[in-house]
């Protein structure tokens, strides 16, 4: 008599989708992220898109913003990061640092082109003054008082607090009072410590990242985004743990405005280059097309009832890939950016500026019912038929008009060591900006 194998498998994909998201555990989310059967993949994507329609409608949102990555000098050596340079290393000639005047100029130019947001992130420069980040924030707010300043990841908050000799809780209030309006939720990568220890030893820990997210909302009244980086050495189970950590944190403090899956760009990443001491043999060449779809779709399924906005990061995707993600649970295209350094440094080929005109083309290509809307950073709707000066100014020559990361590396302008010498000679007190938010809330608004 043939032996019958008793099936003790997890619930079917259809059953998991029916019960989602409230009764999903790590193993259930792992199953959804691991499906391979084309019918199961299609069912996951269809369910994500149906939830997107229920939760956010057919609008595809975006924000007119500009990235200002003011320095690539960094004390950390993360294996996934091709952006940073060590000022004393073999690439020290490629280390740049934008002075406050240039940061202010870029912010004013962004405003004149219709931007409502400036996003500021950078490396962790060695030898930085204790008031580095508050001076950058004040400088921008003096130049463009009404712009939304979306600035400084939890990693930068931690570094700034250490420079200042205060707690992160206290430092978040200093940033808020200097003009910061919300925080980018990068430096998350995978919120699983054993993976962080492998790809970025010495980086902000999981517990520190979570603590700063809580403090941002509860103590400083600031909102924040959330991200996940996938397609490197993580497994579906690690992504599942990350998603459920974000979900629990959102239910606890309500800090996140959006969730952004970030596909790993491997081309220039140190941990994918055999000659680099940070090389990891098990590192994959970024996510597969199927994984890109599943991670975005499952993010909608797991998080959509508490984080309505699931964003696709167009600098890491082709236009065609971005359209597919809008059909797999995403409702937001992120920002126009104008400058993009992180993905470009890693070898992404999808440009550094996307105009509202191009975003409209992508939105409508995702379905005849889809349409583009302009939002602000906190997802207040601004315009149903958006257009701005950026459409004509950028055209197809965004790199030429705004400058690029690779041009900064080659240029003799804005060298890190020159900036450091200048700041030391002048004294940071001379450069200290005086803009302070006139009314800064002490409690969550």
Phi, psi and omega in degrees: 000124182296144179285130178265129179273121178281129181274122177239035185285170175292167176304157180294162178303318181297319179293320178296320179293327180292321184274346184297150359261353196285338182247026180264129173256178183305315183294329179289314179296322177300318178300315180296324180285345187254001185299142181236330179300129183305325179292321178292318178301314180298322181293320178297314182295318180296320179294319178298318182290324176295320177294320177303316181296319179293321190271327184229355181079199185263359179291143171247116187261160175202164177236139174276112184216175175223134172276137171232098176266090198284345172206149173254004175291132186208141178276348181263159181229064183292138185292337182268351191261117175261000183278319190283155175226149175264121185302337180257002183273188183293341180255025184298332179291345180263008182271121183242165181203113181281128177289166182302322180299320181288321176300315179295320179299316180295323178294317179295319179298319178300314178302317182294338178265008175101004183293140173253354183219143165242128179254124185238120172214157183198183171288180177256091190290134176291150178072017183290149177287157184297335182252025183309303189287325177291328177291319177298314180298314181296321179301315181292318181290331174292322182285319183221081188302329187266000181280149177278124181260106180258099195214142166077110179290167175306327176298317179289325176299315179298315180296316179298320178295320178295319178298321185277342182075034179230172176286159176297327177300313178293322184291323177301322177292324176296318178297315178302315182290337177277350176128354179292131183256333177197167184244140169284133184269043175278189187066011178275317185049250173242124182277059176224116193297323182295330176285319178299319180296336180275314186267342182206064180300137180089356179283167177312137183277168177301313183295324178293318180299314180296317180299317181293323176299317179295314181297323180304316183280312189280327183259320185256351180070026182257142172269170189205155172265172175225147183223166167216139175252127186224159178103023182240263181245000183284164174247168175304327179294324178294318178297320179300315178299319179299311182299318182287331173295315178297318180298314180296320180294320178295319178295330182283315188233349177062042187271335193268137176264337184200163174235132186233103171289135183239108177293132181296130176259115193263343195308314182246008182294130182306322184285358175251006183247117191300330182282350185271138179298344179270007183301136175237115185298330183277358182292132180273163180274055180078174181283152173284163176305321180294319180294322177303313180296314184293319181296317178293318181295314181291329174300317176298316184295319184278324190250343192301333180281346179237338172233098190292332190258114177250119188256143170257133184271095187299332178297339181260359183234156170284163175304320179294320177295323178296319177300316180297323179292327175293342177265002184236030174113349182275146178234000186224143180258004181075218187247166175290332174072306183069313171234138178218119185247326189293306180291321179299319180298326181279354176110007177295146187243021189256016172088178183234002175217136172233122184279159174305325180298315179290324177296322178297319179299316180294317181299312183288334177290339179285347178162146183298338180272349184279145180213157186265138172227146175267133179239173168260186185298326183265015174072027165280133184283132182254314184214139178277323179241075189286142169208156181201173182300337180299328179304315183274326185289317184280311183054227178256012185239042182302320181297321181291322185282322186258351187079157183230167177301315183292329174293322177297323179296322186274336187287153173275352179281153171060038178289142184301313184293326176296317180295320180295318178296318181297317181293321179294319181292320184277335185083132184295336182295330179292327183271357187293122179280157187246000181294130175225136179303129186291325178225107181250122183292142177267350181230167178298133180267000000 
